Coordinates of C-alpha atoms in Angstrom, one line a residue:
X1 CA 0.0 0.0 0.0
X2 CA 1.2 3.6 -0.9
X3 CA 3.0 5.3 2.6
X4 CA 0.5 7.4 4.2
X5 CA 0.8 10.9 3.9
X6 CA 2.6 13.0 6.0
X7 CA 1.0 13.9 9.5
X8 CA -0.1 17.8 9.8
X9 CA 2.2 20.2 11.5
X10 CA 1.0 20.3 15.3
X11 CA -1.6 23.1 15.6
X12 CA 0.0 26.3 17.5
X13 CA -1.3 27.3 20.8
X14 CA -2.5 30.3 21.9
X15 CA 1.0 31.2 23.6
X16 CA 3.1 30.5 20.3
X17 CA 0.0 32.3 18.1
X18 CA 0.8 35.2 20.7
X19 CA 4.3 35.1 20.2
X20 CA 4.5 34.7 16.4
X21 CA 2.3 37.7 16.0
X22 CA 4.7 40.2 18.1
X23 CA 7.4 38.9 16.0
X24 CA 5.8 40.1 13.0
X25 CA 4.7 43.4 14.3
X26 CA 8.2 43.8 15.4
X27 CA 9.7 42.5 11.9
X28 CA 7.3 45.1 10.8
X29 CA 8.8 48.1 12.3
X30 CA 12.1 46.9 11.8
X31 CA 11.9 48.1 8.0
X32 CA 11.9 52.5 6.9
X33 CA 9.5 53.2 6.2
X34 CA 7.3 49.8 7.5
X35 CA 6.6 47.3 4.6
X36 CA 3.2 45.7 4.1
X37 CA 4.6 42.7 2.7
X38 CA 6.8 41.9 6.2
X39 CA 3.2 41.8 7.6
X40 CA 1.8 39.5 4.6
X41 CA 4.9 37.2 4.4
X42 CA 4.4 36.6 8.3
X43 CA 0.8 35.6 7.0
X44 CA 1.9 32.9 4.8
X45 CA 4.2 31.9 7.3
X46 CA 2.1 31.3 10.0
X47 CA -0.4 29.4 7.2
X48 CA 2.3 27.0 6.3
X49 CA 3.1 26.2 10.2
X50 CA -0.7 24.9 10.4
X51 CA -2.0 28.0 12.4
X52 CA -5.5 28.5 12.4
X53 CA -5.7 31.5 10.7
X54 CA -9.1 32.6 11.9
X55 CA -7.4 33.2 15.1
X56 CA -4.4 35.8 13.8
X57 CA -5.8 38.7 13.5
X58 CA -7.0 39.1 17.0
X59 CA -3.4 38.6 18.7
X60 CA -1.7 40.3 15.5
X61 CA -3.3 43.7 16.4
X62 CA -3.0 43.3 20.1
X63 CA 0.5 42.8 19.1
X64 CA 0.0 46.3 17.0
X65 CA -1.3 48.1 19.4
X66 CA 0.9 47.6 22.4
X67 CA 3.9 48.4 20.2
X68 CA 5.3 51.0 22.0
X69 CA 7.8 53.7 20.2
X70 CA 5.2 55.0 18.3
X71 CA 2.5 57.8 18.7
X72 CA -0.5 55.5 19.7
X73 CA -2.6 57.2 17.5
X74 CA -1.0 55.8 14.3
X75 CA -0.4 51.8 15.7
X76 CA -3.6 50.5 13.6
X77 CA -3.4 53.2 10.7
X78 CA -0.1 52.0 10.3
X79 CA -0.9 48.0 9.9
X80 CA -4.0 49.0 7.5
X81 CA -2.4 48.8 4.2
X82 CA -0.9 45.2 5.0
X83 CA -3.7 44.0 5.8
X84 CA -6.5 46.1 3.6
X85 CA -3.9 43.8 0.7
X86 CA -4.7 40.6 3.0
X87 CA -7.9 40.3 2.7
X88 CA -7.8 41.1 -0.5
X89 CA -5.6 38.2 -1.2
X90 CA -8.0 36.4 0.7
X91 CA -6.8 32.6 1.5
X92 CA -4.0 32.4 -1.1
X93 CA -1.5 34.9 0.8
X94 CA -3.1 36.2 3.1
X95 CA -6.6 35.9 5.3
X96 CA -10.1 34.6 3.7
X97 CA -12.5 37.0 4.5
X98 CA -14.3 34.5 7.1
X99 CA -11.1 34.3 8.6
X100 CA -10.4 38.1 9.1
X101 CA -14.3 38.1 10.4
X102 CA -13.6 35.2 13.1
X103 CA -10.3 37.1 14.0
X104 CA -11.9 40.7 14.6
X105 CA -15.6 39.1 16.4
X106 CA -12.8 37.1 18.9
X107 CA -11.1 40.6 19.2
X108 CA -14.3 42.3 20.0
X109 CA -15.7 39.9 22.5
X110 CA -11.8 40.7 24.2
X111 CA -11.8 43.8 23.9
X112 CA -13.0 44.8 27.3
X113 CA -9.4 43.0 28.4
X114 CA -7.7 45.8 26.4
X115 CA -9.0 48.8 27.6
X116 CA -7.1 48.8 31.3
X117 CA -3.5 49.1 29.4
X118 CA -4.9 50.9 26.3
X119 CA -8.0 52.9 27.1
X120 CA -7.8 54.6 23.7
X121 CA -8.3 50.8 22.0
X122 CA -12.1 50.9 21.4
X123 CA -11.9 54.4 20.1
X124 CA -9.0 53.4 17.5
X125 CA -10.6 49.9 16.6
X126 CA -13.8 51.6 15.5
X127 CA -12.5 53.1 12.1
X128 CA -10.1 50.3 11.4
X129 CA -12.9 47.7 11.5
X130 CA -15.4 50.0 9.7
X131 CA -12.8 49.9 7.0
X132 CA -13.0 46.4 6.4
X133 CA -17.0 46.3 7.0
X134 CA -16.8 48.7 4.0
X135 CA -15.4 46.2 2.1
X136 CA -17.5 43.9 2.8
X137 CA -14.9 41.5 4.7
X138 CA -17.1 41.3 7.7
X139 CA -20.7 43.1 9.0
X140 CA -21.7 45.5 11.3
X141 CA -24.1 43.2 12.8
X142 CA -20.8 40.6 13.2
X143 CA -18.8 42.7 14.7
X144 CA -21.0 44.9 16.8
X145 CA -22.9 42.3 18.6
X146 CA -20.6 40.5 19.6
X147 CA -19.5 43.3 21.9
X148 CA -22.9 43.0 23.2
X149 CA -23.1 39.1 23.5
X150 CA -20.1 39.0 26.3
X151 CA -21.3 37.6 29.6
X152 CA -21.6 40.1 32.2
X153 CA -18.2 39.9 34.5
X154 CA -19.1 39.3 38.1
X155 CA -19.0 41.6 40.7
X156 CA -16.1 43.6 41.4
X157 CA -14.7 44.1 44.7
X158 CA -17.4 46.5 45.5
X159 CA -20.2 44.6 45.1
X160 CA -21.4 46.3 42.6
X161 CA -22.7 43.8 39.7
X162 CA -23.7 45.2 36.0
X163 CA -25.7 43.3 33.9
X164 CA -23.9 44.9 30.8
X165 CA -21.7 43.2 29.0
X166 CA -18.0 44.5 30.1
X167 CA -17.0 46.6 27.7
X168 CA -20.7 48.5 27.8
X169 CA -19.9 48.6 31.8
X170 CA -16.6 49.9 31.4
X171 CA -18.5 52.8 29.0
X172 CA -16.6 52.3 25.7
X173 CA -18.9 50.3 23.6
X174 CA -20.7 53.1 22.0
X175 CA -17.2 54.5 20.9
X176 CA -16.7 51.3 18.9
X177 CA -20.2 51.5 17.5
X178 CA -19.8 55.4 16.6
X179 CA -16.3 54.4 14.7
X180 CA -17.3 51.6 12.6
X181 CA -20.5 53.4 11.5
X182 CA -18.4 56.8 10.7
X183 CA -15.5 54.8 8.7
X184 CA -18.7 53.4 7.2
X185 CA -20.7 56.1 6.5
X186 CA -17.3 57.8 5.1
X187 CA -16.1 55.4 2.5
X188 CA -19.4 54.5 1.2
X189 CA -22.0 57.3 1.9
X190 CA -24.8 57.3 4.9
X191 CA -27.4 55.4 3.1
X192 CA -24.9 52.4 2.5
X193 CA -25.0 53.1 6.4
X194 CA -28.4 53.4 7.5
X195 CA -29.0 50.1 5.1
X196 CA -26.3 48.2 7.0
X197 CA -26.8 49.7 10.4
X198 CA -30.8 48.8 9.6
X199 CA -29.6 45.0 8.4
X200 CA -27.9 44.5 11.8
X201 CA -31.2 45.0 13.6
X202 CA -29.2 46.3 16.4
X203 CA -30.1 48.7 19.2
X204 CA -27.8 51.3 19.8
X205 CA -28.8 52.4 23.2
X206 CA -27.1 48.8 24.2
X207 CA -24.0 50.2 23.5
X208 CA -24.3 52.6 26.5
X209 CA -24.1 52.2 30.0
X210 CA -27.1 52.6 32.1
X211 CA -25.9 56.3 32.8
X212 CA -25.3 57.2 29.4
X213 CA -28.6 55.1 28.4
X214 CA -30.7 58.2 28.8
X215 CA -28.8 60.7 26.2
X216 CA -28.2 57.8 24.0
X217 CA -30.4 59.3 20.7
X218 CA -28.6 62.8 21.8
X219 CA -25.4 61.2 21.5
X220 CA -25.9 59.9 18.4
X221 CA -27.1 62.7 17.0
X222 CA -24.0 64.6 18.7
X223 CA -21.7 61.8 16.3
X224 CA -23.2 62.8 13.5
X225 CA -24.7 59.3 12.8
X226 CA -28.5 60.6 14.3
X227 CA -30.0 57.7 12.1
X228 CA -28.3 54.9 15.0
X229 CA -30.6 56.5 17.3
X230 CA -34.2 54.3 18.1
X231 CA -37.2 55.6 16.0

């Protein structure tokens, strides 16, 4: 009987995905000025070691965004162009567009993690993933409820327990939801994003903690994006 073929490379854990990642966000400032294809060869790289690549993009912009040296401002803009050419690559080169989906709904349902070290991340995150909603490589409704679909955490040393989910607690959901819908709104006009805000069948006074619940429509309107608030 023929040999049988080759076993597949072990699958990398989350510790080695972690790590991988930071290399290649590292690599990536390494060059003058930083090259997208560092960022896209790391892709194929990881691919070819077995990693599941519907869990790289969540670490890889972690990885981004705690790069320190630079303005913190620019860490995401930065890594755009890599990776705007990655999913356009899709599977062959760099990340299927279910794969860059699965990677940025993990990142959001983490997100709450982030915000201690980096409370500028939800703020940031917003336009980068409405970019890619743009495109069409994931949906608000995606990306957005799952911010929303995060267990509540348990209460915190004063006793105090929220029903929100954490990042809603912790009052940075509705910067995320005003972000995406703006880079949205932007790139492809506001009734591409009233359509795809009205697709999601989303409330946005979810997004708000229960203090900011009240002046939800007021803040929307405030955002320039008045449509998000309920009829």
């Amino acid at each position: 009987p023929p040999p049988p073929p080759p076993p597949p490379p072990p699958a990398m854990s989350a510790g080695e995905m972690k790590n991988a990642t930071i290399t290649i966000i590292e690599s990536f400032h390494q060059t003058s000025p930083p090259k997208a294809e560092v960022i896209l060869e790391g892709l194929a790289d990881l691919r070819s070691r077995g990693a599941d690549m519907s869990g790289v993009l969540s670490p890889l912009l972690v990885a981004a965004l705690n790069h320190r040296g630079i303005n913190v401002e620019e860490r995401l803009t930065l890594v755009l162009p890599a990776l705007t050419a990655a999913v356009e690559k899709g599977a062959e080169g760099g990340l299927a567009a279910p794969e860059f989906e699965a990677g940025a709904v993990a990142l959001c349902r983490e997100l709450h993690n982030l915000v201690e070290d980096l409370p500028k991340a939800p703020k940031l995150l917003g336009p980068f993933l409405g970019a890619f909603v743009a495109a069409g490589a994931t949906s608000l409704g995606a990306l957005l409820g799952a911010i929303l679909d995060v267990e509540p955490l348990p209460s915190g040393d004063d006793g105090e327990e929220s029903t929100d989910p954490p990042l809603v607690a912790a009052g940075h959901a509705h910067e995320v939801l005003f972000g995406v819908v703006r880079a949205l709104k932007e790139a492809k006009g506001e009734e591409a994003a009233v359509a795809a805000w009205k697709d999601s069948k989303l409330d946005a006074t979810k997004f708000f903690d229960e203090f900011g619940r009240d002046m939800a429509g007021e803040d929307c309107a405030k955002a320039g994006l008045p449509f998000l608030a309920p009829a």
